[in-house]
Amino acid sequence: MSRPYRSVLYIPASRERALEKARELTADAIIFDLEDAVSPEEKVRARDLLAGVLAGASYGARARIVRVNGLETEWGAGDLAAFAEHPGVDAVLVPKVNSPADLDAVAARVKAPLWAMMETAKGCLNAGAIAAHPRLEGMVMGTNDLAKELGARFRADRLPLMSGLGAAVLAAKAEGRAIVDGVFNAFKDEDGLRAECEQGRDMGFDGKTLIHPAQLAIANEVFAPSEEEVALARRQIAAFAEARARGEGVAVVDGRIVENLHVASAEALIGKAEVIAALAV
Ligand code: COA
Ligand code: MG
């Protein structure tokens, strides 16, 4: 695992104070937003401000992802031109991707790896082809836009969104891409956020997109392997090695079987914990 995406914080690129503050925040990645969080009157100012900030400021290990406006809008081409070869950008996030052709159009104009917003019904139906795009690095669920398009109601269990979430997770995993869950709007509801982070983690998401710094700690905790998980992983690896030494192919730990596939998962979990621990130093 190259880098973690437990916490992916949106910052409206028009908010100078928040851009500044983010250099100190414990986010694994930042999405500098030029799209929905910026009003039409502020689009061009925000683009210029962001280009300047990213040229100067250091964001340390945080991945710097710029969410541009769609090419069908009056700002899309200008956004892409401003960040086409910008050295302070790790990836460009394309909104409302419906098909791989939407990524082709952006790939032709920028050098950075691409991320795709999964937030339309068409996009979710084409998730496999989108994930397979050669320039794609990761996917971000846009659950607010998806719910709007589906006419889905908000429910704590997110059952109405499951088909879209599941399609995107399957696609990302099939192609080895990163995938990050949608935002939790009620940013003062910590219990609600934790429950939704846990649901996303259990589904296989790498992390969660966030809208407020107060959400960072919970996402970082939920999407990191716990000490108990790491300890169990070590015991599974050891037990399996002992079983192999006896000429057996299956071990038993805590009443559950451990086969080589579980060992591979245990090793991946320990690797992830090590990457996260290295970030903290
Ligand atoms: N990133 C970085 N810093 C942020 C931030 C963010 N997303 N949201 C708030 N902050 C900072 C504020 O600048 C403030 O810092 P300061 O006290 O040092 O000046 C501090 O955190 C506390 O902010 P608070 O007053 O609680 O929030 P707010 O009323 O300023 O803003 C929101 C609330 C929801 C409007 C704001 O968090 C936001 O715009 N979030 C992002 C929305 C977005 O990008 N949406 C698009 C994708 S869904
Ligand atoms: Mg959206």
mmCIF file of C-alpha atoms and ligand atoms in Angstrom:
data_model
loop_
_atom_site.group_PDB
_atom_site.id
_atom_site.type_symbol
_atom_site.label_atom_id
_atom_site.label_comp_id
_atom_site.label_asym_id
_atom_site.label_seq_id
_atom_site.Cartn_x
_atom_site.Cartn_y
_atom_site.Cartn_z
ATOM 1 C CA MET A 1 0.000 0.000 0.000
ATOM 2 C CA SER A 2 1.579 3.236 -1.127
ATOM 3 C CA ARG A 3 -0.342 5.880 0.772
ATOM 4 C CA PRO A 4 -3.379 5.880 3.051
ATOM 5 C CA TYR A 5 -6.600 7.719 2.224
ATOM 6 C CA ARG A 6 -8.357 7.403 5.584
ATOM 7 C CA SER A 7 -9.331 11.057 5.773
ATOM 8 C CA VAL A 8 -9.858 13.110 2.617
ATOM 9 C CA LEU A 9 -10.840 16.676 3.489
ATOM 10 C CA TYR A 10 -12.686 18.988 1.102
ATOM 11 C CA ILE A 11 -11.637 22.628 1.244
ATOM 12 C CA PRO A 12 -13.427 25.246 -0.851
ATOM 13 C CA ALA A 13 -10.549 26.815 -2.816
ATOM 14 C CA SER A 14 -12.094 30.245 -2.206
ATOM 15 C CA ARG A 15 -11.430 30.026 1.566
ATOM 16 C CA GLU A 16 -7.955 31.398 2.141
ATOM 17 C CA ARG A 17 -8.034 30.808 5.896
ATOM 18 C CA ALA A 18 -8.988 27.131 5.480
ATOM 19 C CA LEU A 19 -6.301 26.614 2.800
ATOM 20 C CA GLU A 20 -3.761 27.954 5.269
ATOM 21 C CA LYS A 21 -5.076 25.939 8.189
ATOM 22 C CA ALA A 22 -4.979 22.673 6.246
ATOM 23 C CA ARG A 23 -1.177 22.570 6.334
ATOM 24 C CA GLU A 24 -1.472 21.647 10.010
ATOM 25 C CA LEU A 25 -4.440 19.273 9.827
ATOM 26 C CA THR A 26 -4.130 15.495 10.111
ATOM 27 C CA ALA A 27 -5.746 14.708 6.774
ATOM 28 C CA ASP A 28 -4.237 11.975 4.601
ATOM 29 C CA ALA A 29 -5.405 13.880 1.531
ATOM 30 C CA ILE A 30 -7.007 17.208 0.685
ATOM 31 C CA ILE A 31 -9.483 17.890 -2.083
ATOM 32 C CA PHE A 32 -9.092 21.539 -3.052
ATOM 33 C CA ASP A 33 -12.541 22.222 -4.456
ATOM 34 C CA LEU A 34 -13.225 24.532 -7.387
ATOM 35 C CA GLU A 35 -16.601 22.918 -8.130
ATOM 36 C CA ASP A 36 -19.715 22.759 -5.953
ATOM 37 C CA ALA A 37 -18.309 24.445 -2.827
ATOM 38 C CA VAL A 38 -17.386 27.602 -4.776
ATOM 39 C CA SER A 39 -20.030 30.059 -6.010
ATOM 40 C CA PRO A 40 -20.062 31.124 -9.679
ATOM 41 C CA GLU A 41 -18.984 34.654 -8.687
ATOM 42 C CA GLU A 42 -15.900 33.255 -6.944
ATOM 43 C CA LYS A 43 -14.807 30.577 -9.425
ATOM 44 C CA VAL A 44 -12.033 32.505 -11.151
ATOM 45 C CA ARG A 45 -10.683 34.125 -7.987
ATOM 46 C CA ALA A 46 -10.623 30.706 -6.277
ATOM 47 C CA ARG A 47 -8.717 29.155 -9.199
ATOM 48 C CA ASP A 48 -6.069 31.888 -9.124
ATOM 49 C CA LEU A 49 -5.813 31.755 -5.344
ATOM 50 C CA LEU A 50 -5.381 27.972 -5.362
ATOM 51 C CA ALA A 51 -2.772 27.979 -8.134
ATOM 52 C CA GLY A 52 -0.730 30.423 -6.065
ATOM 53 C CA VAL A 53 -1.171 28.588 -2.763
ATOM 54 C CA LEU A 54 -0.194 25.209 -4.249
ATOM 55 C CA ALA A 55 2.875 26.736 -5.891
ATOM 56 C CA GLY A 56 4.146 28.000 -2.550
ATOM 57 C CA ALA A 57 2.751 26.107 0.395
ATOM 58 C CA SER A 58 3.958 22.795 1.657
ATOM 59 C CA TYR A 59 1.255 20.306 2.532
ATOM 60 C CA GLY A 60 3.731 17.687 3.727
ATOM 61 C CA ALA A 61 2.660 14.091 3.127
ATOM 62 C CA ARG A 62 -0.954 15.061 2.392
ATOM 63 C CA ALA A 63 -2.047 14.141 -1.123
ATOM 64 C CA ARG A 64 -3.103 17.292 -3.001
ATOM 65 C CA ILE A 65 -6.135 16.622 -5.168
ATOM 66 C CA VAL A 66 -7.785 19.423 -7.154
ATOM 67 C CA ARG A 67 -11.483 19.045 -7.984
ATOM 68 C CA VAL A 68 -12.075 20.957 -11.197
ATOM 69 C CA ASN A 69 -15.322 22.106 -12.766
ATOM 70 C CA GLY A 70 -16.732 19.901 -15.511
ATOM 71 C CA LEU A 71 -15.637 20.600 -19.072
ATOM 72 C CA GLU A 72 -19.259 21.355 -19.985
ATOM 73 C CA THR A 73 -19.191 24.414 -17.693
ATOM 74 C CA GLU A 74 -17.664 27.785 -18.516
ATOM 75 C CA TRP A 75 -14.842 27.215 -16.001
ATOM 76 C CA GLY A 76 -13.757 23.642 -16.787
ATOM 77 C CA ALA A 77 -11.234 24.370 -19.557
ATOM 78 C CA GLY A 78 -9.690 27.235 -17.576
ATOM 79 C CA ASP A 79 -9.339 25.064 -14.480
ATOM 80 C CA LEU A 80 -7.569 22.358 -16.458
ATOM 81 C CA ALA A 81 -5.284 24.885 -18.138
ATOM 82 C CA ALA A 82 -4.309 26.336 -14.743
ATOM 83 C CA PHE A 83 -3.366 22.927 -13.315
ATOM 84 C CA ALA A 84 -2.265 21.110 -16.504
ATOM 85 C CA GLU A 85 1.385 20.948 -15.458
ATOM 86 C CA HIS A 86 1.222 22.440 -11.986
ATOM 87 C CA PRO A 87 3.943 20.875 -9.809
ATOM 88 C CA GLY A 88 1.871 21.257 -6.622
ATOM 89 C CA VAL A 89 -0.911 18.928 -7.750
ATOM 90 C CA ASP A 90 -0.863 15.183 -7.085
ATOM 91 C CA ALA A 91 -4.138 14.403 -8.860
ATOM 92 C CA VAL A 92 -7.081 16.010 -10.639
ATOM 93 C CA LEU A 93 -10.574 14.972 -9.531
ATOM 94 C CA VAL A 94 -13.134 15.019 -12.323
ATOM 95 C CA PRO A 95 -16.756 15.658 -11.276
ATOM 96 C CA LYS A 96 -19.829 13.773 -12.499
ATOM 97 C CA VAL A 97 -17.964 11.179 -14.570
ATOM 98 C CA ASN A 98 -20.491 9.263 -16.669
ATOM 99 C CA SER A 99 -18.138 7.203 -18.828
ATOM 100 C CA PRO A 100 -14.441 6.721 -19.651
ATOM 101 C CA ALA A 101 -14.814 9.299 -22.441
ATOM 102 C CA ASP A 102 -15.244 11.996 -19.773
ATOM 103 C CA LEU A 103 -11.823 10.996 -18.424
ATOM 104 C CA ASP A 104 -10.259 10.923 -21.915
ATOM 105 C CA ALA A 105 -11.204 14.565 -22.389
ATOM 106 C CA VAL A 106 -9.438 15.564 -19.168
ATOM 107 C CA ALA A 107 -6.476 13.198 -19.669
ATOM 108 C CA ALA A 108 -5.727 14.931 -22.963
ATOM 109 C CA ARG A 109 -5.310 18.262 -21.139
ATOM 110 C CA VAL A 110 -3.498 17.441 -17.855
ATOM 111 C CA LYS A 111 -0.461 15.409 -16.837
ATOM 112 C CA ALA A 112 -1.488 14.440 -13.291
ATOM 113 C CA PRO A 113 -3.185 11.138 -12.409
ATOM 114 C CA LEU A 114 -6.980 11.344 -12.460
ATOM 115 C CA TRP A 115 -9.624 10.619 -9.855
ATOM 116 C CA ALA A 116 -13.312 10.253 -10.709
ATOM 117 C CA MET A 117 -16.369 11.464 -8.793
ATOM 118 C CA MET A 118 -18.867 8.604 -8.757
ATOM 119 C CA GLU A 119 -22.098 10.525 -8.362
ATOM 120 C CA THR A 120 -24.389 9.882 -11.296
ATOM 121 C CA ALA A 121 -26.533 6.870 -12.135
ATOM 122 C CA LYS A 122 -24.734 6.530 -15.491
ATOM 123 C CA GLY A 123 -21.358 6.701 -13.763
ATOM 124 C CA CYS A 124 -22.310 3.925 -11.361
ATOM 125 C CA LEU A 125 -23.603 1.773 -14.217
ATOM 126 C CA ASN A 126 -20.308 2.355 -16.083
ATOM 127 C CA ALA A 127 -18.157 1.977 -12.958
ATOM 128 C CA GLY A 128 -16.150 -0.970 -14.315
ATOM 129 C CA ALA A 129 -15.106 0.864 -17.489
ATOM 130 C CA ILE A 130 -14.348 4.053 -15.555
ATOM 131 C CA ALA A 131 -12.149 2.183 -13.067
ATOM 132 C CA ALA A 132 -10.288 0.535 -15.949
ATOM 133 C CA HIS A 133 -9.268 3.899 -17.470
ATOM 134 C CA PRO A 134 -5.449 3.789 -17.710
ATOM 135 C CA ARG A 135 -4.972 7.243 -16.139
ATOM 136 C CA LEU A 136 -7.320 6.617 -13.210
ATOM 137 C CA GLU A 137 -5.836 6.397 -9.717
ATOM 138 C CA GLY A 138 -8.869 6.620 -7.454
ATOM 139 C CA MET A 139 -12.613 7.103 -7.085
ATOM 140 C CA VAL A 140 -14.635 9.313 -4.746
ATOM 141 C CA MET A 141 -18.290 8.643 -3.975
ATOM 142 C CA GLY A 142 -20.465 11.727 -4.394
ATOM 143 C CA THR A 143 -23.344 10.552 -2.283
ATOM 144 C CA ASN A 144 -25.205 13.873 -2.158
ATOM 145 C CA ASP A 145 -25.381 14.178 -5.949
ATOM 146 C CA LEU A 146 -26.155 10.482 -6.320
ATOM 147 C CA ALA A 147 -29.030 10.662 -3.809
ATOM 148 C CA LYS A 148 -30.384 13.729 -5.596
ATOM 149 C CA GLU A 149 -30.319 12.042 -8.993
ATOM 150 C CA LEU A 150 -31.847 8.823 -7.681
ATOM 151 C CA GLY A 151 -34.516 10.633 -5.718
ATOM 152 C CA ALA A 152 -33.279 8.573 -2.787
ATOM 153 C CA ARG A 153 -34.120 9.506 0.764
ATOM 154 C CA PHE A 154 -31.578 9.940 3.527
ATOM 155 C CA ARG A 155 -31.429 6.895 5.790
ATOM 156 C CA ALA A 156 -28.866 6.133 8.451
ATOM 157 C CA ASP A 157 -28.300 2.660 6.955
ATOM 158 C CA ARG A 158 -27.830 4.120 3.423
ATOM 159 C CA LEU A 159 -29.787 1.214 1.937
ATOM 160 C CA PRO A 160 -31.072 3.370 -0.962
ATOM 161 C CA LEU A 161 -27.470 4.123 -2.007
ATOM 162 C CA MET A 162 -26.129 0.589 -1.655
ATOM 163 C CA SER A 163 -26.380 -0.364 -5.320
ATOM 164 C CA GLY A 164 -24.249 2.637 -6.312
ATOM 165 C CA LEU A 165 -21.769 2.259 -3.466
ATOM 166 C CA GLY A 166 -21.416 -1.452 -4.165
ATOM 167 C CA ALA A 167 -20.933 -0.992 -7.919
ATOM 168 C CA ALA A 168 -18.163 1.521 -7.340
ATOM 169 C CA VAL A 169 -16.401 -0.605 -4.720
ATOM 170 C CA LEU A 170 -16.484 -3.655 -6.992
ATOM 171 C CA ALA A 171 -15.086 -1.622 -9.884
ATOM 172 C CA ALA A 172 -12.305 -0.013 -7.851
ATOM 173 C CA LYS A 173 -11.223 -3.339 -6.363
ATOM 174 C CA ALA A 174 -11.332 -5.087 -9.741
ATOM 175 C CA GLU A 175 -8.798 -2.573 -11.071
ATOM 176 C CA GLY A 176 -6.752 -1.983 -7.923
ATOM 177 C CA ARG A 177 -7.808 1.675 -7.551
ATOM 178 C CA ALA A 178 -8.236 3.630 -4.334
ATOM 179 C CA ILE A 179 -11.848 4.357 -3.355
ATOM 180 C CA VAL A 180 -13.106 6.853 -0.803
ATOM 181 C CA ASP A 181 -16.625 7.071 0.627
ATOM 182 C CA GLY A 182 -18.950 10.096 0.412
ATOM 183 C CA VAL A 183 -19.331 12.881 2.979
ATOM 184 C CA PHE A 184 -21.402 12.820 6.162
ATOM 185 C CA ASN A 185 -23.313 16.095 6.069
ATOM 186 C CA ALA A 186 -24.194 16.497 9.764
ATOM 187 C CA PHE A 187 -20.667 17.483 10.750
ATOM 188 C CA LYS A 188 -21.506 17.967 14.417
ATOM 189 C CA ASP A 189 -22.964 14.459 14.828
ATOM 190 C CA GLU A 190 -19.958 12.381 15.915
ATOM 191 C CA ASP A 191 -21.841 9.157 16.582
ATOM 192 C CA GLY A 192 -23.488 9.319 13.176
ATOM 193 C CA LEU A 193 -20.145 9.958 11.490
ATOM 194 C CA ARG A 194 -18.496 7.068 13.302
ATOM 195 C CA ALA A 195 -21.274 4.662 12.323
ATOM 196 C CA GLU A 196 -21.068 5.720 8.668
ATOM 197 C CA CYS A 197 -17.252 5.460 8.671
ATOM 198 C CA GLU A 198 -17.515 1.953 10.100
ATOM 199 C CA GLN A 199 -20.044 0.968 7.448
ATOM 200 C CA GLY A 200 -17.782 2.269 4.667
ATOM 201 C CA ARG A 201 -14.727 0.582 6.159
ATOM 202 C CA ASP A 202 -16.578 -2.720 6.415
ATOM 203 C CA MET A 203 -17.516 -2.450 2.726
ATOM 204 C CA GLY A 204 -13.889 -2.004 1.697
ATOM 205 C CA PHE A 205 -13.591 1.769 1.277
ATOM 206 C CA ASP A 206 -10.083 3.125 1.948
ATOM 207 C CA GLY A 207 -11.427 6.151 3.775
ATOM 208 C CA LYS A 208 -14.018 8.886 3.862
ATOM 209 C CA THR A 209 -14.346 12.317 2.344
ATOM 210 C CA LEU A 210 -14.884 14.948 5.039
ATOM 211 C CA ILE A 211 -16.197 18.501 5.106
ATOM 212 C CA HIS A 212 -14.927 19.795 8.461
ATOM 213 C CA PRO A 213 -11.686 19.382 10.462
ATOM 214 C CA ALA A 214 -13.705 18.116 13.432
ATOM 215 C CA GLN A 215 -14.367 14.940 11.407
ATOM 216 C CA LEU A 216 -10.688 14.036 10.883
ATOM 217 C CA ALA A 217 -9.922 12.148 14.089
ATOM 218 C CA ILE A 218 -12.837 9.735 13.785
ATOM 219 C CA ALA A 219 -12.085 8.857 10.140
ATOM 220 C CA ASN A 220 -8.374 8.413 10.870
ATOM 221 C CA GLU A 221 -9.193 6.080 13.731
ATOM 222 C CA VAL A 222 -11.904 4.013 12.059
ATOM 223 C CA PHE A 223 -10.006 3.443 8.805
ATOM 224 C CA ALA A 224 -6.724 2.483 10.511
ATOM 225 C CA PRO A 225 -6.159 -1.094 11.693
ATOM 226 C CA SER A 226 -6.670 -1.265 15.470
ATOM 227 C CA GLU A 227 -4.015 -2.650 17.826
ATOM 228 C CA GLU A 228 -6.192 -5.731 18.385
ATOM 229 C CA GLU A 229 -6.444 -6.317 14.636
ATOM 230 C CA VAL A 230 -2.673 -6.034 14.226
ATOM 231 C CA ALA A 231 -2.081 -8.425 17.148
ATOM 232 C CA LEU A 232 -4.533 -10.940 15.704
ATOM 233 C CA ALA A 233 -2.886 -10.643 12.284
ATOM 234 C CA ARG A 234 0.506 -11.430 13.823
ATOM 235 C CA ARG A 235 -0.899 -14.467 15.634
ATOM 236 C CA GLN A 236 -2.528 -15.694 12.411
ATOM 237 C CA ILE A 237 0.743 -15.384 10.497
ATOM 238 C CA ALA A 238 2.659 -17.215 13.244
ATOM 239 C CA ALA A 239 0.059 -19.978 13.588
ATOM 240 C CA PHE A 240 -0.023 -20.528 9.840
ATOM 241 C CA ALA A 241 3.780 -20.756 9.679
ATOM 242 C CA GLU A 242 3.701 -23.387 12.435
ATOM 243 C CA ALA A 243 0.994 -25.323 10.613
ATOM 244 C CA ARG A 244 3.028 -25.250 7.390
ATOM 245 C CA ALA A 245 6.094 -26.478 9.310
ATOM 246 C CA ARG A 246 3.984 -29.482 10.381
ATOM 247 C CA GLY A 247 3.068 -30.052 6.766
ATOM 248 C CA GLU A 248 -0.506 -28.757 7.204
ATOM 249 C CA GLY A 249 -2.234 -26.117 5.084
ATOM 250 C CA VAL A 250 -4.706 -24.770 7.634
ATOM 251 C CA ALA A 251 -4.212 -23.319 11.118
ATOM 252 C CA VAL A 252 -6.805 -22.470 13.761
ATOM 253 C CA VAL A 253 -6.711 -19.207 15.740
ATOM 254 C CA ASP A 254 -9.435 -18.301 18.259
ATOM 255 C CA GLY A 255 -11.650 -21.055 16.891
ATOM 256 C CA ARG A 256 -11.453 -19.823 13.277
ATOM 257 C CA ILE A 257 -9.563 -21.311 10.384
ATOM 258 C CA VAL A 258 -6.584 -19.514 8.898
ATOM 259 C CA GLU A 259 -5.649 -20.349 5.301
ATOM 260 C CA ASN A 260 -3.083 -18.743 3.041
ATOM 261 C CA LEU A 261 -5.597 -16.143 1.858
ATOM 262 C CA HIS A 262 -6.116 -15.012 5.452
ATOM 263 C CA VAL A 263 -2.361 -14.730 5.818
ATOM 264 C CA ALA A 264 -2.243 -12.465 2.767
ATOM 265 C CA SER A 265 -4.939 -10.245 4.334
ATOM 266 C CA ALA A 266 -3.072 -10.250 7.656
ATOM 267 C CA GLU A 267 0.137 -9.164 5.922
ATOM 268 C CA ALA A 268 -1.716 -6.397 4.054
ATOM 269 C CA LEU A 269 -3.238 -5.170 7.318
ATOM 270 C CA ILE A 270 0.159 -5.041 9.028
ATOM 271 C CA GLY A 271 1.611 -3.232 6.005
ATOM 272 C CA LYS A 272 -1.157 -0.643 6.202
ATOM 273 C CA ALA A 273 -0.575 -0.145 9.941
ATOM 274 C CA GLU A 274 3.146 0.374 9.266
ATOM 275 C CA VAL A 275 2.495 2.994 6.580
ATOM 276 C CA ILE A 276 0.182 4.868 8.963
ATOM 277 C CA ALA A 277 2.651 4.612 11.851
ATOM 278 C CA ALA A 278 5.401 6.031 9.613
ATOM 279 C CA LEU A 279 3.168 9.038 8.800
ATOM 280 C CA ALA A 280 2.838 9.888 12.479
ATOM 281 C CA VAL A 281 6.586 10.379 13.037
HETATM 282 N N1 COA B 1 -11.050 22.599 5.691
HETATM 283 C C1 COA B 1 -10.153 23.277 6.439
HETATM 284 N N2 COA B 1 -10.493 24.094 7.441
HETATM 285 C C2 COA B 1 -11.797 24.220 7.675
HETATM 286 C C3 COA B 1 -12.788 23.559 6.935
HETATM 287 C C4 COA B 1 -12.372 22.711 5.894
HETATM 288 N N3 COA B 1 -13.245 22.041 5.139
HETATM 289 N N4 COA B 1 -14.009 23.870 7.422
HETATM 290 C C5 COA B 1 -13.788 24.718 8.445
HETATM 291 N N5 COA B 1 -12.474 24.934 8.589
HETATM 292 C C6 COA B 1 -11.809 25.746 9.607
HETATM 293 C C7 COA B 1 -12.339 27.156 9.643
HETATM 294 O O1 COA B 1 -11.588 27.970 8.761
HETATM 295 C C8 COA B 1 -12.143 27.524 11.086
HETATM 296 O O2 COA B 1 -10.774 27.836 11.278
HETATM 297 P P1 COA B 1 -10.324 29.017 12.246
HETATM 298 O O3 COA B 1 -11.176 28.907 13.470
HETATM 299 O O4 COA B 1 -8.905 28.751 12.484
HETATM 300 O O5 COA B 1 -10.602 30.259 11.454
HETATM 301 C C9 COA B 1 -12.335 26.212 11.825
HETATM 302 O O6 COA B 1 -12.111 25.199 10.866
HETATM 303 C C10 COA B 1 -13.717 26.056 12.445
HETATM 304 O O7 COA B 1 -14.670 26.208 11.429
HETATM 305 P P2 COA B 1 -16.219 26.388 11.781
HETATM 306 O O8 COA B 1 -16.471 27.797 12.206
HETATM 307 O O9 COA B 1 -16.625 25.308 12.700
HETATM 308 O O10 COA B 1 -16.892 26.078 10.397
HETATM 309 P P3 COA B 1 -17.383 27.158 9.331
HETATM 310 O O11 COA B 1 -18.714 27.667 9.761
HETATM 311 O O12 COA B 1 -16.290 28.125 9.069
HETATM 312 O O13 COA B 1 -17.582 26.228 8.028
HETATM 313 C C11 COA B 1 -18.585 24.654 6.569
HETATM 314 C C12 COA B 1 -18.491 25.162 8.011
HETATM 315 C C13 COA B 1 -19.382 23.365 6.491
HETATM 316 C C14 COA B 1 -19.196 25.731 5.685
HETATM 317 C C15 COA B 1 -17.132 24.383 6.104
HETATM 318 O O14 COA B 1 -16.611 23.418 6.970
HETATM 319 C C16 COA B 1 -16.946 23.980 4.677
HETATM 320 O O15 COA B 1 -17.023 24.812 3.782
HETATM 321 N N6 COA B 1 -16.661 22.674 4.419
HETATM 322 C C17 COA B 1 -16.340 22.175 3.131
HETATM 323 C C18 COA B 1 -17.565 22.074 2.247
HETATM 324 C C19 COA B 1 -17.201 21.518 0.912
HETATM 325 O O16 COA B 1 -16.075 21.612 0.475
HETATM 326 N N7 COA B 1 -18.168 20.911 0.205
HETATM 327 C C20 COA B 1 -17.933 20.316 -1.078
HETATM 328 C C21 COA B 1 -17.907 18.835 -1.025
HETATM 329 S S1 COA B 1 -19.300 18.096 -0.266
HETATM 330 MG MG MG B 2 -21.030 16.548 -6.633
#
